[in-house]
mmCIF file of C-alpha atoms in Angstrom:
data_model
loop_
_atom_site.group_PDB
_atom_site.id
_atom_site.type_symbol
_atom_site.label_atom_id
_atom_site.label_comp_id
_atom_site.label_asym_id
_atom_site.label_seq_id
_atom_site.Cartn_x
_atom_site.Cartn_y
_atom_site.Cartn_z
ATOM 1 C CA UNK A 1 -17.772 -9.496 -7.280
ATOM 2 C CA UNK A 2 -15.439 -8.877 -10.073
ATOM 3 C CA UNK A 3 -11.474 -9.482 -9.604
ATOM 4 C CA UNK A 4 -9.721 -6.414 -9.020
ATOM 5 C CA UNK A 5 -6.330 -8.064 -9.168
ATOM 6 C CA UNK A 6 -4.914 -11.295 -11.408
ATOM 7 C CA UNK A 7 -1.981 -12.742 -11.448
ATOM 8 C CA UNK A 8 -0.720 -15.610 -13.483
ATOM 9 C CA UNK A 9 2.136 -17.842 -13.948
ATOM 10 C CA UNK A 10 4.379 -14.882 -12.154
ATOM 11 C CA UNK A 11 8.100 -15.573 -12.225
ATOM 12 C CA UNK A 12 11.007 -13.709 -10.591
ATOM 13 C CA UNK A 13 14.419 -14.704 -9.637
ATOM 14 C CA UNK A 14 17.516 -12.826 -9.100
ATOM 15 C CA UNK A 15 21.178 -13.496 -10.008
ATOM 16 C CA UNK A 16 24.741 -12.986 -8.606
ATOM 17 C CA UNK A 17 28.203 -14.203 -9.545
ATOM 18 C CA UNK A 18 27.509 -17.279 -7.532
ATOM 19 C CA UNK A 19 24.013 -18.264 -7.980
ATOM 20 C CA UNK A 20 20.278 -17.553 -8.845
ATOM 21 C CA UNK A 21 17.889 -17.286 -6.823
ATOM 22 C CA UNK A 22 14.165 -17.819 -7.576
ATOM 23 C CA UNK A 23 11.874 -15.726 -5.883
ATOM 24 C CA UNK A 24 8.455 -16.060 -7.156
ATOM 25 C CA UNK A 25 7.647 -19.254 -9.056
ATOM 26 C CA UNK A 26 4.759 -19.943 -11.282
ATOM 27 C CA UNK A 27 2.722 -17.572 -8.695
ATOM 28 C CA UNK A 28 -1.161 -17.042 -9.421
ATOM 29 C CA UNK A 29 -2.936 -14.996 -7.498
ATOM 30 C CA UNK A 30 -6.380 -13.430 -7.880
ATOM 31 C CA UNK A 31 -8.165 -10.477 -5.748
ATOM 32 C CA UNK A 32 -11.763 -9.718 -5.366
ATOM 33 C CA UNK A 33 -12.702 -5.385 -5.203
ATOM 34 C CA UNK A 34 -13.360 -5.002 -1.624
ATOM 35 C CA UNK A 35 -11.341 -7.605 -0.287
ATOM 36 C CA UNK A 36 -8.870 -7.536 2.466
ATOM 37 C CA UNK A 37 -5.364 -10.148 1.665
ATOM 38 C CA UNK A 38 -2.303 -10.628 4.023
ATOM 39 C CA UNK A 39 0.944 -12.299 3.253
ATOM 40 C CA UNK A 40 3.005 -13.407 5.806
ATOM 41 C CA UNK A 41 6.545 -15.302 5.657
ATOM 42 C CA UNK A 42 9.991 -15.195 6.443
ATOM 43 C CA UNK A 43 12.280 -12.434 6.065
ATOM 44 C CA UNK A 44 13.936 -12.903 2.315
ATOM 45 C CA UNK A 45 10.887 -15.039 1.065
ATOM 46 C CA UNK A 46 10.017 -12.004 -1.499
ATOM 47 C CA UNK A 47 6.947 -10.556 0.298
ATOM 48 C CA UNK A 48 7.837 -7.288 -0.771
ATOM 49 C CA UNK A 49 9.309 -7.905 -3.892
ATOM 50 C CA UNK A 50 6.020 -9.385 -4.912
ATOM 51 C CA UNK A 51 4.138 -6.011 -3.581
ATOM 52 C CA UNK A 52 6.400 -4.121 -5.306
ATOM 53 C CA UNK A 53 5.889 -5.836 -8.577
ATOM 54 C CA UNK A 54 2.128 -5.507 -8.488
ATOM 55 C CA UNK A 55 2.472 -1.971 -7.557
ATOM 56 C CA UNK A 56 4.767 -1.887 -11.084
ATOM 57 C CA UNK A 57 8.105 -0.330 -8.707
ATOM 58 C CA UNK A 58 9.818 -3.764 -9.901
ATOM 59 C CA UNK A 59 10.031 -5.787 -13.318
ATOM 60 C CA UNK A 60 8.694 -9.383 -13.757
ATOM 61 C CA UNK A 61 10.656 -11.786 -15.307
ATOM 62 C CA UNK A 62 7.552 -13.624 -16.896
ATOM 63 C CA UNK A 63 4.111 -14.042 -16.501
ATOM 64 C CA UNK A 64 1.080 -11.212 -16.577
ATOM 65 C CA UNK A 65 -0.323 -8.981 -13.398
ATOM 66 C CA UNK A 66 -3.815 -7.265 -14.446
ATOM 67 C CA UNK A 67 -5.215 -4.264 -12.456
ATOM 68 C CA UNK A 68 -8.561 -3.645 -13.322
ATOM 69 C CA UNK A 69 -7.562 -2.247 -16.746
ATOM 70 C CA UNK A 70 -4.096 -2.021 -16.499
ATOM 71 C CA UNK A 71 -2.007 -4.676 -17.623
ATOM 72 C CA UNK A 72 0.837 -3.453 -15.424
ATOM 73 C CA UNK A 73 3.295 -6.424 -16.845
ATOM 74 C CA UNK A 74 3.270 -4.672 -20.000
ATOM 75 C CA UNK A 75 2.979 -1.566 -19.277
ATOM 76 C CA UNK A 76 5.590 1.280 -19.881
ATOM 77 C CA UNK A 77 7.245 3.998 -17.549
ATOM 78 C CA UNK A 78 4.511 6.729 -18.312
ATOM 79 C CA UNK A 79 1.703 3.975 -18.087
ATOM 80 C CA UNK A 80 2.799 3.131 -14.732
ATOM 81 C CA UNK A 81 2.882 6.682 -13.322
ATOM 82 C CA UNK A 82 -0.743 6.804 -14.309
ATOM 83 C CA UNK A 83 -1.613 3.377 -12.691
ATOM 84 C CA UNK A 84 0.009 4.040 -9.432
ATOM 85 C CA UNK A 85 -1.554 7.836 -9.390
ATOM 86 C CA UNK A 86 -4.732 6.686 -10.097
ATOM 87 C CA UNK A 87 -5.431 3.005 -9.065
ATOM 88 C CA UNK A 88 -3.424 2.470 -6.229
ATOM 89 C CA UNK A 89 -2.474 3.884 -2.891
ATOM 90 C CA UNK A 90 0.982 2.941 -0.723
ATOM 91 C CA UNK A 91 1.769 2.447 3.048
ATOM 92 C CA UNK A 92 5.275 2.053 3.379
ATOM 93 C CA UNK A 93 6.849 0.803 6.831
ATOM 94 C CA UNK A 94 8.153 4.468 7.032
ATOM 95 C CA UNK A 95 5.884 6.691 6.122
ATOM 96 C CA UNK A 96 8.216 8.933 3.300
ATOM 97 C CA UNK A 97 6.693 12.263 4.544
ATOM 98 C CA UNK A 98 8.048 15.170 3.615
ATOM 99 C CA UNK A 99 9.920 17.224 6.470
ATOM 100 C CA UNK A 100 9.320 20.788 5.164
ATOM 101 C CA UNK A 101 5.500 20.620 4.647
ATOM 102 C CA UNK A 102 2.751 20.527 7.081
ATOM 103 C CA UNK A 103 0.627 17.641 7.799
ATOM 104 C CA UNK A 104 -2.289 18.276 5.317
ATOM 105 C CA UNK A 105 0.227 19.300 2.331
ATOM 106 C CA UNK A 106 1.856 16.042 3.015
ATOM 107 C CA UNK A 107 -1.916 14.316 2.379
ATOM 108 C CA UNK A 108 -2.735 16.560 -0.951
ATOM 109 C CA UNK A 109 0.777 16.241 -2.699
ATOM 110 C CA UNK A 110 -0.463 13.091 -4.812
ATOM 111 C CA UNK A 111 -4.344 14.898 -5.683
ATOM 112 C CA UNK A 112 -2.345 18.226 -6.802
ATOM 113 C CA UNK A 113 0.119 15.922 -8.536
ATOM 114 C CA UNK A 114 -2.904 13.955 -10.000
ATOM 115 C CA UNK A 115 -3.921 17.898 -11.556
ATOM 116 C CA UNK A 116 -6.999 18.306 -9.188
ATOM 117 C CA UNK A 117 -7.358 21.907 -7.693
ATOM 118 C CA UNK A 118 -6.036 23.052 -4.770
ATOM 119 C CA UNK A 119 -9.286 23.469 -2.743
ATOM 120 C CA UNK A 120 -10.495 20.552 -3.653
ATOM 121 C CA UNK A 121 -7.716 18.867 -2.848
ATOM 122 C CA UNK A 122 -7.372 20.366 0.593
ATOM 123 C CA UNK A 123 -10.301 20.055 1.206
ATOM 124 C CA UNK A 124 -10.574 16.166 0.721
ATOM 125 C CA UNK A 125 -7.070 16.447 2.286
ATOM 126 C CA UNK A 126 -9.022 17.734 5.658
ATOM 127 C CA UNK A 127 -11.507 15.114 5.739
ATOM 128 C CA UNK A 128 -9.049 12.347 5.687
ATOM 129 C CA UNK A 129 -7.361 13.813 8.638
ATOM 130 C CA UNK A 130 -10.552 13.696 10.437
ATOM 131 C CA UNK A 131 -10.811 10.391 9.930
ATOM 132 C CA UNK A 132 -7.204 9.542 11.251
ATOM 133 C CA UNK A 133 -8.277 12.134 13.953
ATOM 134 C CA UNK A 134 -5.581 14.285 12.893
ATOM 135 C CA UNK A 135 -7.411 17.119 11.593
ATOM 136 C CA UNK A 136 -6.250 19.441 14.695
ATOM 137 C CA UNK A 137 -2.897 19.236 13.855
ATOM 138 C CA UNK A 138 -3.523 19.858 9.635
ATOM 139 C CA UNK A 139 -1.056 22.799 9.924
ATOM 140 C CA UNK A 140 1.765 21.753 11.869
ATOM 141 C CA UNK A 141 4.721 20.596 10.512
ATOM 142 C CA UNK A 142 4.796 16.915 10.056
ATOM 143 C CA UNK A 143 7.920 16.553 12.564
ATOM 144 C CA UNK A 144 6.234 17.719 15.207
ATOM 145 C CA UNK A 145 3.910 14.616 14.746
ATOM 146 C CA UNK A 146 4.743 11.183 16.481
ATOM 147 C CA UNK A 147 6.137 8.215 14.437
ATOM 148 C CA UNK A 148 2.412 6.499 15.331
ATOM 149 C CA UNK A 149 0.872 10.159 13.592
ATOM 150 C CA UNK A 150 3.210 10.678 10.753
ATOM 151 C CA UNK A 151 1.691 6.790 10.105
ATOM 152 C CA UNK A 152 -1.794 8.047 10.276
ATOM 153 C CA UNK A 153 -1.026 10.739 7.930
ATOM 154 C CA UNK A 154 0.893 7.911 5.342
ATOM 155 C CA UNK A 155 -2.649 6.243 5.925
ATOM 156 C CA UNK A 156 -4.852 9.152 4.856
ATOM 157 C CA UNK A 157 -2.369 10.373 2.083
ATOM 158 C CA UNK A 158 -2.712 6.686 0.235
ATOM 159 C CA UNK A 159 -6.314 7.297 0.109
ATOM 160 C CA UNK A 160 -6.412 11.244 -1.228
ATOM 161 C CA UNK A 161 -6.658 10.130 -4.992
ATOM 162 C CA UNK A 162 -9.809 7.648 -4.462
ATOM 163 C CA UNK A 163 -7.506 4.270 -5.592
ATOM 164 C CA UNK A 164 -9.579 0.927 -5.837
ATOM 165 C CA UNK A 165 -6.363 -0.797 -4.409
ATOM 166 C CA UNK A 166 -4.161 -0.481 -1.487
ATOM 167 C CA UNK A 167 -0.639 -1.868 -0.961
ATOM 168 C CA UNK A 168 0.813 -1.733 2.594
ATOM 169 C CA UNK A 169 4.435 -3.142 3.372
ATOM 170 C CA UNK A 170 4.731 -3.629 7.066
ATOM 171 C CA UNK A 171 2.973 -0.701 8.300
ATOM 172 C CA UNK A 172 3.254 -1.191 11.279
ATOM 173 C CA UNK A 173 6.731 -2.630 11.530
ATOM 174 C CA UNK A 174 8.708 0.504 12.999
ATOM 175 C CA UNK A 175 5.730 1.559 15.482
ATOM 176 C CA UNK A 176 5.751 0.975 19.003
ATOM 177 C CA UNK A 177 2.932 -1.889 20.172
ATOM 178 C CA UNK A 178 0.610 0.336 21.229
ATOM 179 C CA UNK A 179 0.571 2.741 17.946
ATOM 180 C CA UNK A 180 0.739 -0.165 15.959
ATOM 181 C CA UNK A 181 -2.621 -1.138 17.223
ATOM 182 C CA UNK A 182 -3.840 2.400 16.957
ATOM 183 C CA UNK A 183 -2.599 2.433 13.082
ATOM 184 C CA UNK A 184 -3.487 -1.042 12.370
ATOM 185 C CA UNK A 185 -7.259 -0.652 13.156
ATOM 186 C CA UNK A 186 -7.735 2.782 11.230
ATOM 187 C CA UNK A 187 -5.960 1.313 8.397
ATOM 188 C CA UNK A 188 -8.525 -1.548 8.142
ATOM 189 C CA UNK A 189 -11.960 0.847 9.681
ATOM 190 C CA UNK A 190 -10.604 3.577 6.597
ATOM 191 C CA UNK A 191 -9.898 0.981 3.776
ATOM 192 C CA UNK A 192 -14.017 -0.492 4.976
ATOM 193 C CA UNK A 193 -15.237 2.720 4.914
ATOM 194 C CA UNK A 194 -14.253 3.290 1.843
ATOM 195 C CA UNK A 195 -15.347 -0.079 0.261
ATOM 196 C CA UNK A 196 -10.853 -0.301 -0.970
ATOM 197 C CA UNK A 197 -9.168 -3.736 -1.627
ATOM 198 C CA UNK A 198 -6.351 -4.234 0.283
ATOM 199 C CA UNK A 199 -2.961 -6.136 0.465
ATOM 200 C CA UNK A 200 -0.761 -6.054 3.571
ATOM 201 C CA UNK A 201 2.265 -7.456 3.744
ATOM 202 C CA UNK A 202 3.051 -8.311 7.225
ATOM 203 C CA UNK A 203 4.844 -10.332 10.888
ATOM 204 C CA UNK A 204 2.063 -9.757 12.479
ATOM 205 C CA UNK A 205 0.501 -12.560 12.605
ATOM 206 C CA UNK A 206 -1.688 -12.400 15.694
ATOM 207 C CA UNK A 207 -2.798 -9.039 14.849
ATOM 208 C CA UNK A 208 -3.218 -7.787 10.741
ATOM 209 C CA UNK A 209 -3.024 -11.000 9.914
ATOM 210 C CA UNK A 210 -6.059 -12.217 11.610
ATOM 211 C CA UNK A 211 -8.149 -9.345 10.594
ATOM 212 C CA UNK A 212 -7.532 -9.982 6.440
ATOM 213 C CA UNK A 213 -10.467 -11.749 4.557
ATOM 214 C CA UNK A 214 -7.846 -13.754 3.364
ATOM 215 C CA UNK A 215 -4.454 -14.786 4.559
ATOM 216 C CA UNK A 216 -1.681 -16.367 2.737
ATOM 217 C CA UNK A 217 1.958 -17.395 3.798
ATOM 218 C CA UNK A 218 4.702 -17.579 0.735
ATOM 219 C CA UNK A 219 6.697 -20.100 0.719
ATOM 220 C CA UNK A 220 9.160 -21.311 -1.909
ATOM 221 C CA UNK A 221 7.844 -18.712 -4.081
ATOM 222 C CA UNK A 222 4.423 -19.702 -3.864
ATOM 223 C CA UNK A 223 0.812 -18.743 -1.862
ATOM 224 C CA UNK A 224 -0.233 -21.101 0.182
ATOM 225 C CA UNK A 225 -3.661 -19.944 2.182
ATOM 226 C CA UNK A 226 -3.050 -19.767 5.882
#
């Protein structure tokens, strides 16, 4: 298999009055299509600053991240809109739903945003839901959903625009332990079904971080395979 993901030489440190702080160092990484990755570590190691740089939300300092054909280290503002409509799909720990549409409008905002039509889009929008098993409540308003549902819904919205690559920052971290189960296994069954890389960010290390093809923990600003 090709590499959907590389990473080299990846730098990032930030500064205050008092000090700077490196929070990446020299970091390569590299990411076969199809395959599952969890990083683990402690809180303030840069987990998430390093997901949010590869999803092109945050600026490198130095070094090169290559997407499939996006060099997203170089790329501009109107570059990156494209590359995270189109490539990539986001689980947040909170889901970012919006309150004052229903539960399938929430899932084809990014497709109508992409330009597709709005059939279409609904109608890919409908099948998603059944696969989260959330397809009976498509026209309710997302806050009469659960926090473990609106989840489901964050799930099947990050896959609406077909990306090859999905980034997912603790999601699981504000669900009870049984949703969290519920979520984490139909964010893993959805991302196999539909052949998607995947890079979780994650505490839980008995649970998502077990299930990942790979596993790494970053320390010092640096993978080190778990």
């Amino acid at each position: 298999m090709s590499n959907i993901l590389t990473i080299s030489h990846l730098n990032k440190a930030f500064s205050s009055s008092q000090e700077n702080i490196t929070i990446i160092n020299d970091l390569d990484l590299e990411l076969e299509s199809g395959t599952t990755m969890s990083i683990t570590g402690s809180s303030g190691s840069g987990k998430s600053t390093l997901l949010n740089m590869i999803g092109g939300l945050e600026k490198i300092d130095s070094g090169t991240i290559t997407a499939g054909e996006y060099i997203v280290s170089d790329a501009n503002d109107e570059q990156l809109t494209v590359y995270r409509r189109h490539f990539l799909g986001f689980v947040f720990q909170f889901h970012y739903l919006l309150k004052d549409f229903s539960t399938i409008e929430n899932v084809m905002l990014p497709a109508l945003i992409a330009g597709e039509k709005k059939s279409s889009a609904r109608e890919r929008a409908y099948m998603l839901l059944q696969e989260v098993h959330l397809d009976d409540r498509a026209e309710q308003n997302v806050l009469q959903l659960s926090g473990g549902e609106r989840q489901r819904v964050a799930v099947a919205r990050a896959l609406i625009n077909d990306p090859a690559l999905i980034l997912a920052d603790e999601p699981t971290g504000n669900l009870d332990p049984t949703n969290a189960i519920v979520v984490r296994n139909l964010l893993f069954s959805m991302v196999q079904k539909h052949k998607k890389a995947l890079i979780v960010v994650t505490h839980d290390l008995e649970g998502i971080a077990k299930m990942t093809d790979i596993c790494y923990n970053l320390e010092h600003g640096k993978l080190v395979q778990v």
